[in-house]
Structures are given as C-alpha cells and as structure tokens.
Amino acid sequence: MTFQTLLKTLPLVISFVFLSADLRAQNKEMEARAAYLLAEESYGRGEYQSTLNFLDAAQQSLGAPNSKILFLKIQALSEISKTNKAVQQQLLTAIEQFQKAPDFRNFNEEKVLEVVKMKMVLTAEMQKAATELKQKQEVQQAREKLFAEYGLSNWPLNIPISALQEANKDSLLFKSTAKISDSKKARYIKYYMPGLKFNAYYPSVPENYAANNVNSVFTTKEGIVVAYDRVIYRKSKKEKHAGLEVSRAEILNMINKQNERLGPATITYQTPGQTTGYYTWKHGNKSIIWMVYLTPGPQWTATIVEEIFQPI
C-alpha cells in the first residue's frame, strides 16, 4: 500500500474505530439500563439481595455509580437493615456515595430529603449501638476483674494445702481434726469439719460453723487447693427469725445483687417455683456456686453455701 493510498483509507479507519467505540458504549449503556430495570423488578418483589446484585452489574457496565443507582441501592439496603443490623455501615457508605455523586444536585429533591433523614436516623442509631456496646464491654471487663479477685484474702486458690494451713492457723477448719475423703469422682480430695455435711436438700450445718467460716477445702491428689466452701447465709427457727419466707426474700435479694455484679446465674437442681437449687456464675475456668437450701417445717432452716472453684 502506497502512502497516497494510506492517506485515502485513513479517514475510513478512524471512522470505523470511533463507530466501534460508540457501539460498545451504547451496548454498555443498554446493559446498564437492563440491569437497572431488573433491579427495580427484584425490589418490587422484595428480593433485596438480587436488587443489589443487578445494581452492581449496572454500575459495572457504566464504570461508576450514579444517583439513580445509588438511591435504589439505599432503598434495598434499608430494607435489609431492618432484620440485619450488620449492613448498617454498608448502608451509611451508600448514602455518603449518593451525596458525592456528580449528578446528586440534579436528583429529585424529595428523594434527597428522604435519604438525608434516613442518614440522620441511622447515624443516631449506630452511635447509640456503639455506646451500648462500649458500656457492655466495660461491664464485662469489670465482671472479669471481679471474678479474678473474688474470694477471701487469706484463702487463695492454686497453692499447696500446707501453705493454706499456715496462713489460716486460727481457722476452725484447721483447728478441728479435718476429715479427708475422695470427692468429685475421685478427682479431688475434700478436707472438711467434723459433723458438717451438705446433702442435696438436707444440709447439716452446725450453728457454730455459720459465721462465714471456710468449712471445707478441695485439693488435687497432689495437695494443690482448687476450691473451698463457706456458709454465707444461715437462718433457722432456733434464732427466732421472722420466718422462712422472710429468709427466702433475703436470699432472692442476695442472688439478684450477685446477678447484677457477675451476670445472670445458671440454675441447676431446682424444682420449678422453688428457690432451693444451685446458682452458678462462671468465667473462664473459675466458678462461683451458691448452694441454696430452704428446708420448710416447724424447725425450718435457710442456708447458702458458697463454693469458689478454679481447677488447674
């Protein structure tokens, strides 16, 4: 091909290139319009995830979102957020993109106001949720700290029983002749005061053991302390107390306060409608158990035995 021939055909080549580019642009625009129409149809049927998928396809065909696409995206995300709060941030991002769109100022004013109102409500709701989450985390951290520190200062766990005896020479537990028995399926050894027994609903708690004295200790076979029990509440007919129902109310008040500090207790061994049972607060491998016994009758008793248990 000569230079002169090339000059003659060049305009045709250029025209073909521009025509091809124009056709491609038209095809992309048609694809975007079709995807948008499908998105509208999906939205009308309540198929919001399909709406988002078609809107993504429309945006990809155009190369960038416009206000029309973003408005419908906001509507779909808003519907999804009613049952799934996890998409709230995605919704807020879509609103911010909508406000930054090149054709935003020319968009329908009523719809713009609708989106702005939605943003204000959404922002307030998300801020409230963030504040509540922070408060919840602070409460949880406080509970974790309380769990770690919970117990009696002279009765630490995970130390040798000999060290515990040395630190508590004046304890009734160690002053009396401690009995030793296998406990908890032979995993631990229990040291306890003579005459002291805790059966499921018939505890035998001598009156002189009731003043917050530690009355039993659990150790591993190697002699490492993993738990101890103490009576933290004891009322009976002998004390001429107001009565069993007054004690029940006092115990329920104690449980409610403990729930506020440590979170809701897990309740076991309890008959529906009764207070007697085991109330357990647990964090990590440490448990705080309140064994609540209310024995009715002429010689009624009301007792809470607390066990602090942290196996190694």
XYZ file of C-alpha atoms in Angstrom:
312
model
C 0.000 0.000 0.000
C 1.373 3.365 -1.046
C 1.446 6.392 1.156
C -1.180 8.049 -1.015
C -3.470 5.019 -0.676
C -2.970 5.043 3.092
C -3.988 8.683 3.236
C -7.136 7.891 1.325
C -8.143 4.979 3.636
C -7.169 6.606 6.965
C -10.455 8.521 7.402
C -12.359 5.278 6.913
C -10.241 3.522 9.555
C -10.710 6.356 12.037
C -14.431 6.396 11.402
C -14.610 2.648 11.992
C -12.700 2.945 15.279
C -14.973 5.667 16.572
C -18.036 3.782 15.354
C -16.895 0.649 17.171
C -16.245 2.604 20.354
C -19.631 4.241 20.075
C -21.317 0.869 19.594
C -19.531 -0.544 22.619
C -20.622 2.455 24.693
C -24.192 2.002 23.506
C -24.077 -1.689 24.386
C -22.733 -0.906 27.863
C -25.449 1.693 28.356
C -28.140 -0.769 27.272
C -26.714 -3.407 29.616
C -26.747 -0.907 32.462
C -30.365 0.074 31.728
C -31.423 -3.567 31.527
C -29.676 -4.397 34.804
C -31.316 -1.413 36.476
C -34.767 -2.471 35.256
C -34.137 -5.970 36.622
C -33.061 -4.393 39.914
C -36.337 -2.450 40.087
C -38.312 -5.622 39.397
C -36.413 -7.508 42.102
C -37.022 -4.682 44.568
C -40.737 -4.755 43.799
C -40.803 -8.472 44.644
C -38.928 -7.895 47.901
C -35.811 -9.667 46.615
C -33.347 -7.167 48.020
C -30.124 -9.126 47.588
C -30.970 -9.686 43.916
C -31.648 -5.951 43.675
C -28.132 -5.236 44.926
C -26.623 -7.786 42.537
C -28.302 -6.208 39.491
C -27.333 -2.713 40.660
C -23.703 -3.840 40.913
C -23.966 -5.121 37.337
C -25.420 -1.779 36.183
C -22.654 0.130 37.948
C -20.008 -2.123 36.403
C -21.443 -1.517 32.903
C -21.388 2.258 33.403
C -17.991 2.252 35.098
C -19.271 4.325 38.046
C -22.498 4.654 40.039
C -24.967 7.483 39.542
C -27.603 8.916 41.862
C -30.368 6.766 40.407
C -28.463 3.524 41.027
C -27.341 4.610 44.475
C -30.839 5.670 45.543
C -32.271 2.242 44.761
C -29.269 0.630 46.458
C -30.011 2.692 49.569
C -33.646 1.566 49.496
C -32.669 -2.111 49.232
C -30.041 -1.872 51.998
C -32.522 -0.035 54.199
C -34.970 -2.933 53.897
C -32.254 -5.484 54.649
C -31.077 -3.486 57.685
C -34.492 -3.873 59.318
C -33.644 -7.504 60.083
C -29.849 -7.424 59.748
C -28.058 -4.637 61.594
C -24.725 -5.835 60.179
C -25.429 -3.956 56.901
C -25.894 -0.577 58.601
C -22.342 0.526 57.824
C -22.783 -0.562 54.203
C -25.996 1.493 54.074
C -24.255 4.549 55.530
C -21.447 4.199 52.956
C -24.015 4.049 50.125
C -25.660 7.232 51.438
C -22.316 9.034 51.528
C -21.582 7.889 47.950
C -25.021 9.132 46.929
C -24.308 12.588 48.363
C -20.978 12.714 46.484
C -22.349 11.546 43.124
C -21.724 14.001 40.233
C -25.451 14.257 39.426
C -26.566 14.494 43.075
C -27.594 18.170 42.841
C -29.918 17.425 39.941
C -31.624 14.497 41.642
C -35.215 14.610 42.887
C -35.266 16.925 45.926
C -37.948 14.931 47.774
C -35.911 11.747 47.449
C -32.752 13.569 48.534
C -34.523 14.754 51.697
C -35.713 11.188 52.310
C -32.120 9.944 52.180
C -30.813 12.778 54.371
C -33.452 11.986 57.023
C -32.541 8.305 56.811
C -28.876 9.173 57.333
C -29.625 11.224 60.445
C -31.743 8.446 61.991
C -29.199 5.786 61.009
C -26.252 7.762 62.414
C -28.056 8.293 65.717
C -28.964 4.598 65.920
C -25.408 3.482 65.151
C -23.973 5.905 67.720
C -26.409 4.582 70.318
C -25.454 0.987 69.458
C -21.748 1.858 69.699
C -22.290 3.474 73.113
C -24.266 0.466 74.358
C -21.574 -1.908 73.079
C -18.874 0.107 74.851
C -20.874 0.074 78.081
C -21.455 -3.675 77.731
C -17.727 -4.232 77.204
C -16.934 -2.109 80.272
C -19.404 -4.122 82.353
C -17.867 -7.358 81.070
C -14.357 -6.145 81.879
C -15.483 -5.146 85.375
C -17.044 -8.584 85.842
C -13.865 -10.290 84.654
C -11.841 -8.258 87.165
C -14.309 -9.059 89.930
C -14.162 -12.753 89.029
C -10.371 -12.714 89.161
C -10.376 -11.038 92.584
C -13.421 -12.803 94.037
C -12.720 -14.733 97.226
C -11.268 -14.318 100.693
C -7.871 -12.670 101.016
C -6.384 -15.406 103.205
C -7.844 -18.233 101.112
C -6.175 -18.134 97.678
C -6.557 -20.975 95.221
C -3.895 -22.995 93.417
C -1.485 -23.093 96.356
C -0.380 -26.137 98.426
C -2.722 -27.126 101.254
C 0.221 -26.779 103.674
C 0.598 -23.100 102.727
C -3.145 -22.576 103.202
C -2.970 -24.156 106.663
C -0.018 -21.931 107.596
C -1.934 -18.800 106.514
C -5.084 -19.819 108.430
C -3.883 -21.364 111.674
C -6.842 -19.899 113.581
C -9.477 -21.289 111.223
C -11.998 -23.680 112.738
C -11.343 -25.913 109.751
C -7.709 -26.447 110.653
C -8.193 -26.259 114.440
C -10.518 -29.235 114.371
C -9.486 -32.640 113.190
C -10.107 -32.354 109.479
C -11.558 -35.390 107.822
C -10.381 -36.396 104.399
C -12.462 -38.020 101.712
C -12.363 -38.596 97.986
C -14.703 -36.188 96.236
C -15.990 -35.302 92.779
C -15.446 -38.728 91.275
C -12.072 -39.146 92.993
C -10.519 -36.260 91.088
C -10.152 -34.174 94.251
C -9.714 -34.671 97.986
C -12.036 -32.817 100.332
C -10.945 -31.594 103.769
C -13.931 -30.710 105.938
C -15.003 -30.052 109.515
C -16.323 -32.969 111.561
C -20.103 -33.137 111.647
C -20.509 -30.959 108.580
C -22.393 -32.465 105.651
C -24.170 -30.991 102.645
C -26.686 -33.328 101.145
C -28.905 -32.350 98.214
C -31.801 -30.871 100.235
C -30.886 -31.681 103.850
C -27.733 -29.820 104.851
C -26.304 -30.417 108.277
C -24.654 -27.134 109.258
C -23.682 -26.839 112.936
C -24.611 -23.407 114.275
C -21.020 -22.507 115.216
C -19.893 -23.033 111.575
C -22.271 -20.449 110.155
C -20.332 -17.184 110.532
C -18.554 -17.035 107.157
C -16.091 -19.706 108.227
C -14.468 -21.736 105.491
C -15.643 -25.218 106.358
C -14.213 -27.352 103.560
C -11.375 -27.285 101.046
C -10.827 -29.282 97.858
C -7.356 -30.198 96.663
C -5.874 -32.224 93.850
C -4.268 -35.572 94.651
C -1.003 -33.627 94.798
C -2.383 -31.321 97.509
C -2.993 -28.151 95.443
C -6.064 -26.183 96.551
C -8.707 -25.833 93.803
C -11.843 -24.911 95.787
C -13.266 -24.027 99.164
C -16.739 -23.835 100.683
C -18.128 -21.445 103.246
C -21.552 -20.615 104.682
C -22.538 -17.074 103.712
C -26.149 -17.145 104.960
C -27.719 -19.113 107.783
C -31.098 -18.558 109.456
C -33.220 -21.044 111.357
C -36.133 -21.452 113.739
C -33.652 -21.598 116.629
C -32.682 -17.970 116.066
C -36.324 -16.829 116.411
C -36.042 -15.240 112.994
C -39.126 -13.767 111.321
C -39.664 -16.900 109.254
C -38.725 -18.968 106.225
C -40.450 -16.658 103.720
C -38.533 -13.665 105.058
C -35.322 -15.642 104.583
C -36.418 -16.584 101.063
C -36.896 -12.890 100.211
C -33.491 -12.034 101.699
C -31.804 -14.815 99.710
C -33.500 -13.781 96.452
C -32.308 -10.217 97.060
C -28.746 -11.504 97.536
C -28.997 -13.529 94.319
C -30.297 -10.515 92.372
C -27.403 -8.361 93.574
C -24.933 -11.091 92.644
C -26.530 -11.296 89.178
C -26.006 -7.549 88.758
C -22.322 -7.913 89.631
C -21.489 -11.140 87.809
C -24.221 -11.585 85.206
C -27.179 -13.998 85.230
C -26.576 -17.227 87.130
C -27.060 -20.669 85.642
C -29.547 -22.503 87.881
C -29.483 -26.273 88.389
C -31.080 -28.790 90.774
C -34.089 -26.529 91.180
C -37.749 -27.511 91.255
C -39.911 -25.048 89.251
C -41.232 -22.329 91.535
C -38.733 -23.112 94.283
C -35.683 -21.171 95.496
C -33.652 -24.176 96.620
C -31.041 -25.027 93.993
C -27.521 -24.371 92.743
C -26.751 -20.905 91.295
C -23.521 -20.799 89.283
C -21.597 -17.819 87.939
C -18.719 -18.803 85.676
C -15.940 -17.027 83.818
C -13.104 -18.895 82.174
C -12.286 -21.864 84.396
C -13.397 -20.184 87.627
C -16.849 -20.805 89.098
C -18.736 -19.253 91.980
C -21.527 -21.544 93.146
C -24.235 -20.725 95.662
C -25.874 -23.869 97.029
C -29.183 -22.561 98.355
C -31.150 -24.737 100.784
C -34.578 -23.782 102.164
C -35.968 -26.532 104.383
C -39.594 -25.905 105.438
C -41.318 -27.211 108.544
C -41.532 -26.399 112.251
C -37.722 -26.445 112.514
C -37.112 -24.634 109.208
C -33.655 -23.589 108.029
C -32.369 -21.335 105.239
C -28.749 -21.657 104.132
C -26.418 -20.523 101.368
C -23.161 -22.419 100.996
C -20.759 -20.671 98.625
C -18.151 -22.632 96.730
C -15.321 -20.950 94.811
C -13.833 -23.415 92.361
C -10.896 -22.946 89.986
C -9.294 -26.174 88.753
C -5.752 -26.164 87.461
